[in-house]
Short mmCIF file of C-alpha atoms and ligand atoms in Angstrom, two decimals:
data_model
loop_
_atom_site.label_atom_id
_atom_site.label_comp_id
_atom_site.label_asym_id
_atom_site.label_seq_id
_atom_site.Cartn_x
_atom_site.Cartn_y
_atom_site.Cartn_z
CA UNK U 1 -21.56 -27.29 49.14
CA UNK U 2 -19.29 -24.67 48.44
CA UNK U 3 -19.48 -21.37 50.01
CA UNK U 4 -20.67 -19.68 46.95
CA UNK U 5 -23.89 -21.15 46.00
CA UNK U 6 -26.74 -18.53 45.77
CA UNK U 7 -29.43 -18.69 47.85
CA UNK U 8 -32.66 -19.27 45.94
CA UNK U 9 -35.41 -18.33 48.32
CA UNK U 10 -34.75 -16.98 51.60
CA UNK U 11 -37.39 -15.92 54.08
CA UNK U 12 -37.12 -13.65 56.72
CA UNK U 13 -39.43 -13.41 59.54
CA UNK U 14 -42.46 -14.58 57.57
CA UNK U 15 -45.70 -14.74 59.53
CA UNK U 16 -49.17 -15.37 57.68
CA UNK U 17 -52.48 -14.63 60.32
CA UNK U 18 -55.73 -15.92 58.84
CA UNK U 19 -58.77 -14.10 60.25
CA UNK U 20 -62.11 -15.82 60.43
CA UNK U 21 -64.87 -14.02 62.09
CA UNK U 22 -63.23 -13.06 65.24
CA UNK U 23 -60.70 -15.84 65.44
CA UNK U 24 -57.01 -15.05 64.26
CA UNK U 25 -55.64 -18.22 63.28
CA UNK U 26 -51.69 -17.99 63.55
CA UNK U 27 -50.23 -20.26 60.72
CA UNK U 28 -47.04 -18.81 60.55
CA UNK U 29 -45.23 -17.31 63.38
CA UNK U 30 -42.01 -15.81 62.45
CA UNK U 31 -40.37 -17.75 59.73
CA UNK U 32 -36.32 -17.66 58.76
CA UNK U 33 -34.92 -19.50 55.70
CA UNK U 34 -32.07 -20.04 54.00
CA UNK U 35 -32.19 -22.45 50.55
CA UNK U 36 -29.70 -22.72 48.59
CA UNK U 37 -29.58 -23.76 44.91
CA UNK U 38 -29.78 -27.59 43.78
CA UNK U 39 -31.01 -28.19 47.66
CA UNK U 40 -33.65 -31.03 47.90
CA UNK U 41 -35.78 -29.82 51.10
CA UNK U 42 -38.11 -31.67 53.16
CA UNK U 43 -40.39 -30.13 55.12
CA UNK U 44 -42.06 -32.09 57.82
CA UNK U 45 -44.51 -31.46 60.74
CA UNK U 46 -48.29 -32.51 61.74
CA UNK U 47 -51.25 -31.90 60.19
CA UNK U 48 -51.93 -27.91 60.93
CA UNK U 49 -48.31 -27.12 61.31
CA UNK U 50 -48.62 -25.10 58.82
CA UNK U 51 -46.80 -26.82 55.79
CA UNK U 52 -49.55 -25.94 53.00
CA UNK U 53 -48.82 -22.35 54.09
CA UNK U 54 -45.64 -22.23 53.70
CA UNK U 55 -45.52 -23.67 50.45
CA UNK U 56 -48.35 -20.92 49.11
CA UNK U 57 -45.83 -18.03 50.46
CA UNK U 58 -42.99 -19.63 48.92
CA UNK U 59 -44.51 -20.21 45.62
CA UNK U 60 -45.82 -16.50 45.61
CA UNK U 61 -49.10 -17.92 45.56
CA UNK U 62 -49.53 -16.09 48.65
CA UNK U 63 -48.90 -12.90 50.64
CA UNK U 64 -47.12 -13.00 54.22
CA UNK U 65 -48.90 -11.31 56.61
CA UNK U 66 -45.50 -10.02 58.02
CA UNK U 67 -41.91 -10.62 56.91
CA UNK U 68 -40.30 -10.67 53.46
CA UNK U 69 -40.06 -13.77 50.63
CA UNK U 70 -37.01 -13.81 48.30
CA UNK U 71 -36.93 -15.72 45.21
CA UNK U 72 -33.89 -15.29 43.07
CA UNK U 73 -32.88 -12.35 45.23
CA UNK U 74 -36.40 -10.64 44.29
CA UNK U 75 -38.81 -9.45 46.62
CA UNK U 76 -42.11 -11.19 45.88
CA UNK U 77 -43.80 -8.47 47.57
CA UNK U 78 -42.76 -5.68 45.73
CA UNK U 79 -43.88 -7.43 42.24
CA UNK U 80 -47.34 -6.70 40.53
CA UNK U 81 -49.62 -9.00 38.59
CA UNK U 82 -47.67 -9.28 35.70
CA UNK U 83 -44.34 -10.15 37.29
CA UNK U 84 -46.42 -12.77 39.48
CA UNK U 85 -47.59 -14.60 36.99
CA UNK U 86 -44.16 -14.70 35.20
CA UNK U 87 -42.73 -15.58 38.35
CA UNK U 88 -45.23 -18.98 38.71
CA UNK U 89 -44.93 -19.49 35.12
CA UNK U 90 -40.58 -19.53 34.48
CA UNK U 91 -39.54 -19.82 37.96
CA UNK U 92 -41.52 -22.21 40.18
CA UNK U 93 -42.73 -25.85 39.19
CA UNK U 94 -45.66 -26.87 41.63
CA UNK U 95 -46.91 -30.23 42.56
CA UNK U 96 -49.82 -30.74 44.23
CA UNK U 97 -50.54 -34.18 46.59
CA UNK U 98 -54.07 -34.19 44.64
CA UNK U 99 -51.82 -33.77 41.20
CA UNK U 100 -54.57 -31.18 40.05
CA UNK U 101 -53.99 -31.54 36.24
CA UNK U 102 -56.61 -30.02 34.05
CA UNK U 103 -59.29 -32.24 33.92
CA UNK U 104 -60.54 -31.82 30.23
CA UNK U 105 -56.88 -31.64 28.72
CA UNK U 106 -55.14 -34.69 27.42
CA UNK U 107 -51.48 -35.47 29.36
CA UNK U 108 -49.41 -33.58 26.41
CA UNK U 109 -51.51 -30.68 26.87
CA UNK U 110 -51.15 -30.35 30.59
CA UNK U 111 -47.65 -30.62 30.13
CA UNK U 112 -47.54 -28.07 27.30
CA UNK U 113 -49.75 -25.51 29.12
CA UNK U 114 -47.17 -23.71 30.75
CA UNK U 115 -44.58 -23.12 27.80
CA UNK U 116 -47.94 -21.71 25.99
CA UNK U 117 -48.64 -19.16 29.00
CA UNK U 118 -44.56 -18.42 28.16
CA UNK U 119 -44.98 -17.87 24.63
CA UNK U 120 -43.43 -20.62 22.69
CA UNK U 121 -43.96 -21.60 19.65
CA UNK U 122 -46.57 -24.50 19.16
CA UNK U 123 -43.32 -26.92 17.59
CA UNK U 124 -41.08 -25.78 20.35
CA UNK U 125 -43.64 -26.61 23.19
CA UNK U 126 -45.19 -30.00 21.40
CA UNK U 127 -41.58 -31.19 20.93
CA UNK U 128 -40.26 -29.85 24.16
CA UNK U 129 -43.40 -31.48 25.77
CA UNK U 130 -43.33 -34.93 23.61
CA UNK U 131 -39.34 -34.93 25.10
CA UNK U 132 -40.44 -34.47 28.83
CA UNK U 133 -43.57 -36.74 28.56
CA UNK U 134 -40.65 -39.45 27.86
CA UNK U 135 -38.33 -38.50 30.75
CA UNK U 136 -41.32 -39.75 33.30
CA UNK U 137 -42.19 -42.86 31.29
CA UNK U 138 -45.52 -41.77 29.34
CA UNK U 139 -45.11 -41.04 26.12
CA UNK U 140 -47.22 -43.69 25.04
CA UNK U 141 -49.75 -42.12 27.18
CA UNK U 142 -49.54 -38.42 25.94
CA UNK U 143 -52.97 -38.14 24.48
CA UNK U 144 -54.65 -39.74 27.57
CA UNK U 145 -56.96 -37.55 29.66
CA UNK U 146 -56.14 -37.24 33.38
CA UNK U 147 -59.02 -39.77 34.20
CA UNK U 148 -57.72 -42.43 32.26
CA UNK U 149 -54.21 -42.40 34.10
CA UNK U 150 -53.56 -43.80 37.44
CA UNK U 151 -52.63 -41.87 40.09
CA UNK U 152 -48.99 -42.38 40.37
CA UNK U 153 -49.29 -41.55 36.14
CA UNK U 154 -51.38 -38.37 36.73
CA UNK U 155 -48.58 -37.51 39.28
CA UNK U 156 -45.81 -37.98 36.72
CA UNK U 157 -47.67 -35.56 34.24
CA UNK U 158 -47.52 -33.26 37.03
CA UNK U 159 -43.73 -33.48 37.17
CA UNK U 160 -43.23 -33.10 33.26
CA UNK U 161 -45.93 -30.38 33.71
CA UNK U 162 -43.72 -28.63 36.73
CA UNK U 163 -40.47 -28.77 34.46
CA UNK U 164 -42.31 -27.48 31.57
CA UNK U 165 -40.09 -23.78 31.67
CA UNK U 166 -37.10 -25.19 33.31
CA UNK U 167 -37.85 -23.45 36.57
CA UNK U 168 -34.99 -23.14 39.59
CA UNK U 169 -37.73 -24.67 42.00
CA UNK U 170 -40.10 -27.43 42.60
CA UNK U 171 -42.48 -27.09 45.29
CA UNK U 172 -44.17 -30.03 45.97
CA UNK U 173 -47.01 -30.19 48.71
CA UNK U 174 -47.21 -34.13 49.93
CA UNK U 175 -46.47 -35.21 46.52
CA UNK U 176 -46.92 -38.77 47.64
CA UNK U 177 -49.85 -38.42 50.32
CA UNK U 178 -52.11 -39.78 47.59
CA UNK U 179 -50.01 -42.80 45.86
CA UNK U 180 -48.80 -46.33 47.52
CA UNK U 181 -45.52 -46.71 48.61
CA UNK U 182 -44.20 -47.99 45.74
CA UNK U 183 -45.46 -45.37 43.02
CA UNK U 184 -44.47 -42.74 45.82
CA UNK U 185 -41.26 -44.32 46.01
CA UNK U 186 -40.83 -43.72 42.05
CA UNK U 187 -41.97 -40.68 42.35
CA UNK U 188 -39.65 -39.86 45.02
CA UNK U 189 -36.82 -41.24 42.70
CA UNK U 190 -37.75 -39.34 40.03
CA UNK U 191 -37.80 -36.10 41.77
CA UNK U 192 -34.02 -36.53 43.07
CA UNK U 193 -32.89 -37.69 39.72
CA UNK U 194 -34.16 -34.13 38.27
CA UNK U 195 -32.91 -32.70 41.31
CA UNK U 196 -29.64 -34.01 40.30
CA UNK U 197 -28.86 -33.39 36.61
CA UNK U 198 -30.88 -30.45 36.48
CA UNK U 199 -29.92 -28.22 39.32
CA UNK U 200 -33.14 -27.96 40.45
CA UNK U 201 -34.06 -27.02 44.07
CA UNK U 202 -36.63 -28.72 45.48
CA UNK U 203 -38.60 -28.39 47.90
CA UNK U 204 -41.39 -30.83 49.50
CA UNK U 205 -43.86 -31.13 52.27
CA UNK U 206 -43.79 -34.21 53.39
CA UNK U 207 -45.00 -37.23 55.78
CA UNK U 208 -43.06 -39.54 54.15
CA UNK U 209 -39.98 -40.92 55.51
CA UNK U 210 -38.64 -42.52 51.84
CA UNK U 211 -38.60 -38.72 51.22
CA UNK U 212 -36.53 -37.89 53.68
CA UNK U 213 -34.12 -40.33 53.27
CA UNK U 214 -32.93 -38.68 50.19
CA UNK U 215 -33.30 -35.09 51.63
CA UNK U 216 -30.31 -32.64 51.83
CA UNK U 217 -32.22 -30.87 54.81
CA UNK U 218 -34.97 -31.91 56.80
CA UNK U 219 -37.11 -28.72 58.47
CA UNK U 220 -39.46 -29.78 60.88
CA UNK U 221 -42.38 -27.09 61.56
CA UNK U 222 -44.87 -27.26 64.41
CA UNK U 223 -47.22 -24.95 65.45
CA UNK U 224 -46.31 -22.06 62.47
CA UNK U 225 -42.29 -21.96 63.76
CA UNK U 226 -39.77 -24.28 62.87
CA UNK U 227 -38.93 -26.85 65.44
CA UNK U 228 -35.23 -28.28 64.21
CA UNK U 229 -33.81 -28.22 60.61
CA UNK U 230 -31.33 -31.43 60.25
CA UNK U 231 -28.26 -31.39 57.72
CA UNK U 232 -28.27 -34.73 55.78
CA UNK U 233 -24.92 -35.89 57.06
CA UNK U 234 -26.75 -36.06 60.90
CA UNK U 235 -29.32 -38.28 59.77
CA UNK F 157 -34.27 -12.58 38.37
CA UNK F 158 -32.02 -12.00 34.61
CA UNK F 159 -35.02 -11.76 31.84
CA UNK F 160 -37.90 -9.43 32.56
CA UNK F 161 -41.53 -10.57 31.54
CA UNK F 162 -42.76 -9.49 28.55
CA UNK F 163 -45.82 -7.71 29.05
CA UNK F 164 -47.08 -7.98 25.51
CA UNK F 165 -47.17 -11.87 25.83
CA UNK F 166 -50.78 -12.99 25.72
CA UNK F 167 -52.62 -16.72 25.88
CA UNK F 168 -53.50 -17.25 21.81
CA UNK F 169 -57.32 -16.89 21.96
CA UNK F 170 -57.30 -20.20 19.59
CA UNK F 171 -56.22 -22.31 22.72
CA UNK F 172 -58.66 -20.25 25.12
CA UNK F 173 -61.59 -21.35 22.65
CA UNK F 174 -60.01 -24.71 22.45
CA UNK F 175 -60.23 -25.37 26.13
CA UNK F 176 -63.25 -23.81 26.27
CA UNK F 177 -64.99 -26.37 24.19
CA UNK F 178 -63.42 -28.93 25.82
CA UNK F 179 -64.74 -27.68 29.16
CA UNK F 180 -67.87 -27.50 27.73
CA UNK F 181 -67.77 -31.14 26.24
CA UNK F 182 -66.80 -32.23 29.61
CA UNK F 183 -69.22 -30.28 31.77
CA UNK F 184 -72.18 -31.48 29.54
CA UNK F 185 -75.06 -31.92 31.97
CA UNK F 186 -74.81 -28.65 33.35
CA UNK F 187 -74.01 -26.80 30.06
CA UNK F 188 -77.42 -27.99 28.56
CA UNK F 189 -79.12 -27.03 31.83
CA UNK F 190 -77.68 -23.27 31.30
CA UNK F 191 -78.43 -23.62 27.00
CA UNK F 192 -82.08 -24.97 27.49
CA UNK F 193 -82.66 -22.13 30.42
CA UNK F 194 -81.62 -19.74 27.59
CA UNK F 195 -83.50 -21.44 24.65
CA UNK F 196 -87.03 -21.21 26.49
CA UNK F 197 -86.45 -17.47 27.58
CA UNK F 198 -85.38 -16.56 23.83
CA UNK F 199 -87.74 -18.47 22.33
CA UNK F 200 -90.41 -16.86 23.89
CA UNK F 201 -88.67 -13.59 23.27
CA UNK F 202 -88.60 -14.57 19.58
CA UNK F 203 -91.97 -15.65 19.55
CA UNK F 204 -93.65 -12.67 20.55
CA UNK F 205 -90.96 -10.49 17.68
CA UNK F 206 -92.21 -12.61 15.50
CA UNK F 207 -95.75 -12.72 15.99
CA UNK F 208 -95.21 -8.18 15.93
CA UNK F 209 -93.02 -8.68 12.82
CA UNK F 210 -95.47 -11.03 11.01
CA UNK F 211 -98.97 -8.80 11.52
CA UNK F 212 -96.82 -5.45 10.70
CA UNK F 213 -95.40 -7.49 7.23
CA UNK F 214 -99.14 -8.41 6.69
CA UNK F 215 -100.80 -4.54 7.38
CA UNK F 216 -97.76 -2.94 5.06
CA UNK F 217 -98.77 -5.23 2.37
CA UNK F 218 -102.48 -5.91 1.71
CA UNK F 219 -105.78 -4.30 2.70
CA UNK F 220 -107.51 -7.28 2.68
CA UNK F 221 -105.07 -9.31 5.38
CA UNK F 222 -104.94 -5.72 7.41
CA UNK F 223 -108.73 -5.38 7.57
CA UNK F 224 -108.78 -9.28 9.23
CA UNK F 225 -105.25 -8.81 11.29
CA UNK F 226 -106.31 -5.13 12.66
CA UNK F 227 -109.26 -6.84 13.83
CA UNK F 228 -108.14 -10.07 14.51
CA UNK F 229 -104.57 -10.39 15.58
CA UNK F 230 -103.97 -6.70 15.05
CA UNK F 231 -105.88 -6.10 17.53
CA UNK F 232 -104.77 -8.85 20.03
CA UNK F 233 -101.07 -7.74 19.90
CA UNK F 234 -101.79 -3.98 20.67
CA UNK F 235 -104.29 -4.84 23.19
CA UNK F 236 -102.05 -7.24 25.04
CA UNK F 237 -98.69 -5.51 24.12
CA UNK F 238 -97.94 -3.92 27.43
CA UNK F 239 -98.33 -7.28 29.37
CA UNK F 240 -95.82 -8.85 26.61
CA UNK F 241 -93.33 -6.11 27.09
CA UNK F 242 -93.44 -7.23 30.89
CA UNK F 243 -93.43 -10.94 30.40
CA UNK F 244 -90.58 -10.27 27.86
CA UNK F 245 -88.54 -8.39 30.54
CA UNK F 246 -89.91 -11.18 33.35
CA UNK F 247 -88.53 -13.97 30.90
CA UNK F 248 -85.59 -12.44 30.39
CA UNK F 249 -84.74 -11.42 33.46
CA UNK F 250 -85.39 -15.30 35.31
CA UNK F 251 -83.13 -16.43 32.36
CA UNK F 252 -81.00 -13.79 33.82
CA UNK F 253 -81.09 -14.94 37.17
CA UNK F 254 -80.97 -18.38 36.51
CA UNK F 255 -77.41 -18.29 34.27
CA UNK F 256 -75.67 -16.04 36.83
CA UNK F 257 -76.95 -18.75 39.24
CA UNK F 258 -75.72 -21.64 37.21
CA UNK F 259 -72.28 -19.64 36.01
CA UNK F 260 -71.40 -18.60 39.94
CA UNK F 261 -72.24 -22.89 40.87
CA UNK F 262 -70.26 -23.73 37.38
CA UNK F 263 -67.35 -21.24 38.33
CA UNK F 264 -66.86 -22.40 42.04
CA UNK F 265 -66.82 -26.24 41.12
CA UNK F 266 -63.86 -24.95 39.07
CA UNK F 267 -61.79 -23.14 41.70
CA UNK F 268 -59.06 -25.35 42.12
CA UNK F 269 -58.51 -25.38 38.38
CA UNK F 270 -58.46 -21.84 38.26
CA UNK F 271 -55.95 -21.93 40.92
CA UNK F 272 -53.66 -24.45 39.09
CA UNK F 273 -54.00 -22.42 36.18
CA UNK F 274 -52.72 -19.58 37.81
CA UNK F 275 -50.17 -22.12 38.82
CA UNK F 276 -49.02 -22.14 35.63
CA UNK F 277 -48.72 -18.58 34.87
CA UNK F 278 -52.27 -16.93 33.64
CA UNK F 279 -53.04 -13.48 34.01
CA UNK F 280 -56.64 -12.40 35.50
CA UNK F 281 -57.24 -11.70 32.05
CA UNK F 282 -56.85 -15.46 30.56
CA UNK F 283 -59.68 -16.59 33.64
CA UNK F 284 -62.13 -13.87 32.31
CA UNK F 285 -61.35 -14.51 28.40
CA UNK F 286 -61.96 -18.60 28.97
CA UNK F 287 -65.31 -17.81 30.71
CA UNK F 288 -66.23 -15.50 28.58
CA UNK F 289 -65.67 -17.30 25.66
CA UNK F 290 -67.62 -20.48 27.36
CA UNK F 291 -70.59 -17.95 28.01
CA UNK F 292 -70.51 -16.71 24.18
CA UNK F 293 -70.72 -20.24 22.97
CA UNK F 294 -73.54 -20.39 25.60
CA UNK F 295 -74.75 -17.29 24.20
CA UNK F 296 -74.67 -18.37 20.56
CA UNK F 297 -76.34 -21.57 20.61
CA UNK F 298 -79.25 -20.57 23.03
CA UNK F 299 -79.94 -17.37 21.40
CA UNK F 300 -79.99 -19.29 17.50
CA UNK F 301 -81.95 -22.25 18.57
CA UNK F 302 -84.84 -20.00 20.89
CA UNK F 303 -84.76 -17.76 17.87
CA UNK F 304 -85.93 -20.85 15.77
CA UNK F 305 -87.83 -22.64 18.22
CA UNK F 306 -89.70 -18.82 18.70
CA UNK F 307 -90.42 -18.36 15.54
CA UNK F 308 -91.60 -20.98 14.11
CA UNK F 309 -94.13 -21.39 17.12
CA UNK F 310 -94.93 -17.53 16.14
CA UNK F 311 -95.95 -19.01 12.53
CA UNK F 312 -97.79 -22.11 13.55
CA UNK F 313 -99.55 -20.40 16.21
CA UNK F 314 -100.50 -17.24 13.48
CA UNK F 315 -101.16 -19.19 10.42
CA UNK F 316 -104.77 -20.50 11.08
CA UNK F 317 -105.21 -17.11 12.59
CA UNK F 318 -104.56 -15.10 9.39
CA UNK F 319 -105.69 -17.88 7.17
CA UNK F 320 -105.87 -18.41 3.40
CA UNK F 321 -104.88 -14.77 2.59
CA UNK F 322 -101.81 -14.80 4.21
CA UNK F 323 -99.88 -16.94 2.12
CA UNK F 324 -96.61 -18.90 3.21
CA UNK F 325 -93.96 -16.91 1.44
CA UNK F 326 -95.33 -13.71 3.30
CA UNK F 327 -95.82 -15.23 6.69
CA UNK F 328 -91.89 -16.32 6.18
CA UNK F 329 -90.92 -13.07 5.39
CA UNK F 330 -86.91 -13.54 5.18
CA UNK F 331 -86.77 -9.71 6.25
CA UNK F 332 -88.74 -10.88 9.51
CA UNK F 333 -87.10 -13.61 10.11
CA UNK F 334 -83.22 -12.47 9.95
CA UNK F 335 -84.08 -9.67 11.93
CA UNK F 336 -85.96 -11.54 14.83
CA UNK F 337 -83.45 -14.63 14.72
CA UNK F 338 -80.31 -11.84 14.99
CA UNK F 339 -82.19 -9.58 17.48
CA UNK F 340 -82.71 -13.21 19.27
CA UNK F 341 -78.93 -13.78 19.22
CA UNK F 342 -77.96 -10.56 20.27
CA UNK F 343 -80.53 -10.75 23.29
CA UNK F 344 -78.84 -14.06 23.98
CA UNK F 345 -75.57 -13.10 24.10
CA UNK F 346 -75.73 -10.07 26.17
CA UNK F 347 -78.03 -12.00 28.71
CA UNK F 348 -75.28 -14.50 29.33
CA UNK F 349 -72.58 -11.93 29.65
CA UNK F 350 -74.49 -9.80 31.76
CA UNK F 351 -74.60 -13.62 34.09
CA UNK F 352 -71.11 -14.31 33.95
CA UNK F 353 -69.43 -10.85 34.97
CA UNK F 354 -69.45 -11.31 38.71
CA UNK F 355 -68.77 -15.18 38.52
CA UNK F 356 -65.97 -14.49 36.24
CA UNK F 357 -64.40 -11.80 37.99
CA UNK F 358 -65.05 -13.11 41.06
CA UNK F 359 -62.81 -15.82 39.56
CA UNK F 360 -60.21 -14.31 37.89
CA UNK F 361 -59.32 -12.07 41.70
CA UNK F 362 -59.19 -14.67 43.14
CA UNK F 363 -55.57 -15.71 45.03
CA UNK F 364 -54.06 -18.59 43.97
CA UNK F 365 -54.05 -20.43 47.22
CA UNK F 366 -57.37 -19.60 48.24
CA UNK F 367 -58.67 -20.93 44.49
CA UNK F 368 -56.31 -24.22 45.19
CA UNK F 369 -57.71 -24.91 48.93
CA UNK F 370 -61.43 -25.74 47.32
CA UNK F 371 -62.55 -29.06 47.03
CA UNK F 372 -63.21 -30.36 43.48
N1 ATP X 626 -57.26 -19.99 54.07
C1 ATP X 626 -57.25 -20.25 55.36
N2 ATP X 626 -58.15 -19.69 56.18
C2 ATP X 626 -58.16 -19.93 57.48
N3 ATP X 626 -57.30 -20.73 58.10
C3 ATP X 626 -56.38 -21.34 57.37
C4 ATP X 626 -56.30 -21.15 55.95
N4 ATP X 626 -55.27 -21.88 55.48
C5 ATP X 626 -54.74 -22.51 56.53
N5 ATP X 626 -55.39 -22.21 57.68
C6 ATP X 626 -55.04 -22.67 59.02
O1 ATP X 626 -53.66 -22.53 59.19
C7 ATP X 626 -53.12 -23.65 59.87
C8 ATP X 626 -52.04 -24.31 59.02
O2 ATP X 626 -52.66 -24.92 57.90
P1 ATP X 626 -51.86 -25.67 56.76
O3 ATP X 626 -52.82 -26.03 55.71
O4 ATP X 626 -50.69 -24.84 56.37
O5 ATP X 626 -51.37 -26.98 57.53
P2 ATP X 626 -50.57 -28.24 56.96
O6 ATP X 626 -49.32 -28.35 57.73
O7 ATP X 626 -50.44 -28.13 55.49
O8 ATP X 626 -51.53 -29.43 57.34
P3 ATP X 626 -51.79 -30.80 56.54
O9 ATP X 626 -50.65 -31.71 56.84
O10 ATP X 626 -53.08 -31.31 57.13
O11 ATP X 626 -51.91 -30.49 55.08
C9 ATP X 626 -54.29 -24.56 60.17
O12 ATP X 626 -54.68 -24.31 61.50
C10 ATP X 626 -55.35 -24.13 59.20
O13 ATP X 626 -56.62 -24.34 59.76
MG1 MG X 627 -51.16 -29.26 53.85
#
């Protein structure tokens, strides 16, 4: 990588304290990051660790308790509801290991659903989301319902869906903790191969060691702080 | 980040109705639980309009039929009007009860979809426009098919009552029946709002990771 790649999120210091009653749970205890653009992330650790939370304060779907989140060079903090919600909708592609497509909408229509929260036009978005349907291998399947797909299918919708807006990042939370090895292995595949020709950064929680064989950096977290972060070439 | 969002961007309210058929389609069994809990407390709202609007069309309009409804069913409604008024209001507000109940059990089985939709870039506003859209669809069928089911107990119930001089055309007074089936409606409609503020905004505050951590 050459020295002048931007850094597309960067955390610094980021701590996130759930209260419950009179417990404080600690899930993240002082958080530093560095990710640059086109990166493809793994983030590994035990169940607890803390991995789910990071992911919600990286994809601004959550507030740090402590610390600051940049995406793009902009302080999540500092934006209102507005600037959120444009944030989720052009910037950051999630997927979730429970795929959590919209039940009642057919496969095109999940995928379309975020160019529609961006405005397009319906042409653009059924065209743009006919095109992307094909890039994961479903187009025959675009006017199935989620229940009526397979898992490793509905998971594939939720990639189309997550490139919808051409967003810098994917954040992907155990994208394969639901799917067999080998539909988490295509998965895994397809991921890199957007990765790749897109420029996209991703970034994935992770138990899955097929996963990290194709990671640029591995970050292990235990305990809410990271543990080790390995460079690719070490591995 | 190089654009800025454009504030004046808003979800087309064609896709919001869209989806919120579909959710309605899909959520069947528990959206006829909340319509038929709607349909008995406005038909028996409707019923007892009708029954007032029928004996007042009958007094304004011949001696004869308000001699026999004065002392027949004349009678009956002003004698037990105040106890109507309340089981109107009790009705009512059950129905009440019983949709903000069913909305707020409705709303957090859907959680995690609010979440993903948030996901995707809605506003606050888009989460309180799809249930409130649901709710008038709610609204409208519950409040149209009490008002029928209402009146035309009303008329059974009143016909032997007032006999052969009321005769059918009068009894169906269009005038009566527009009014009761709209006032029906209206009743309806601002009974299942009222039910599905708090769920909704409840809902629509909601972070995004909290929405996402409940089970389906
Ligand atoms: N909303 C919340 N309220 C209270 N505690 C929470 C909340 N979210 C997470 N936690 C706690 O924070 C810690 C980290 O949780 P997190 O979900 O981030 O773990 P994880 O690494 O994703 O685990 P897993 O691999 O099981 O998904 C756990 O102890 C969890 O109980
Ligand atoms: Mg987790």
């Amino acid at each position: 990588m050459s020295g002048l790649s931007r850094y597309v999120v960067r955390l610094f210091n980021v701590k996130k304290v759930f209260r419950l009653g009179r417990h404080r749970i600690e899930a993240l205890r002082g958080i530093n990051l560095d990710i640059k653009e086109g990166e493809y992330i793994s983030i590994m650790g035990p169940s607890g660790s803390g991995k789910t939370t990071l992911f919600n304060i990286i994809g601004a779907l959550d507030k740090p308790t402590e610390g600051q989140v940049f995406i793009d060079d902009v302080d999540v903090s500092q934006l209102d509801a507005y600037e959120l919600a444009w944030l989720r909708c052009h910037k950051i592609g999630y997927i979730f290991q429970t795929f959590n497509l919209i039940q009642v909408m057919t496969a095109l229509d999940n995928v379309t659903l975020p160019m529609v929260f961006a405005g397009m036009h319906r042409d653009e978005y059924m065209e743009k989301g006919m095109k992307l349907l094909e890039l994961v291998g479903l187009k025959d399947r675009a006017w199935h319902r989620p229940l009526e797909l397979s898992g490793g299918q509905q998971q594939r919708v939720a990639i189309a869906r997550a490139l919808a807006n051409d967003p810098s990042i994917i954040l992907a939370d155990e994208p394969t903790g639901n799917l067999d090895l080998k539909t988490g292995e295509e998965i895994i595949a397809l991921l890199k191969e957007f990765s790749q020709e897109r420029k996209v950064t991703v970034i994935s929680a992770t138990h899955d060691l097929k996963m990290v064989a194709v990671s640029d950096r591995v970050i292990s977290i235990r305990d809410g702080q990271i543990e080790r972060i390995e460079e690719k070439k070490f591995l | 980040m190089a654009k800025t969002p454009d504030r004046s961007i808003h979800f087309p309210l064609s896709q919001t109705v869209k989806i919120a058929i579909l959710s309605l389609k899909i959520r069947w069994q528990r959206s006829s639980l909340i319509a038929i809990s709607l349909v008995l407390a406005i038909s028996f709202f409707a019923y007892v309009v009708q029954g007032i609007g029928i004996c007042n069309a009958l007094t304004d309009s011949s001696l004869v039929v308000r001699k026999y409804c004065s002392s027949e069913v004349g009678k009956g409604i002003t004698v037990i009007s105040s106890r109507q008024v309340w089981l109107i209001t009790m009705s009512l507000l059950i129905c009440l009860a019983g949709i903000t109940n069913a909305q707020l059990m409705a709303v957090t089985e859907r959680f995690r979809e609010i979440g993903t939709f948030k996901c995707l870039g809605a506003l606050d506003r888009f989460i309180v426009t799809l249930l409130v859209v649901e709710t008038c669809i709610y609204g409208l069928i519950g409040g149209s098919l009490g008002g029928f089911l209402g009146i035309l107990v009303a008329i059974l119930a009143l016909l032997p009552k007032v006999g052969i001089w009321a005769s059918l055309s009068m009894v169906l007074s269009p005038y009566v029946v527009s009014m009761t089936l709209i006032v029906s409606v209206l009743v309806s409609l601002s009974l299942s709002l009222l039910g599905v503020l708090y769920p909704a905004l409840l809902a629509a505050k909601m972070e995004p990771s909290v929405a996402l951590r409940h089970e389906e």
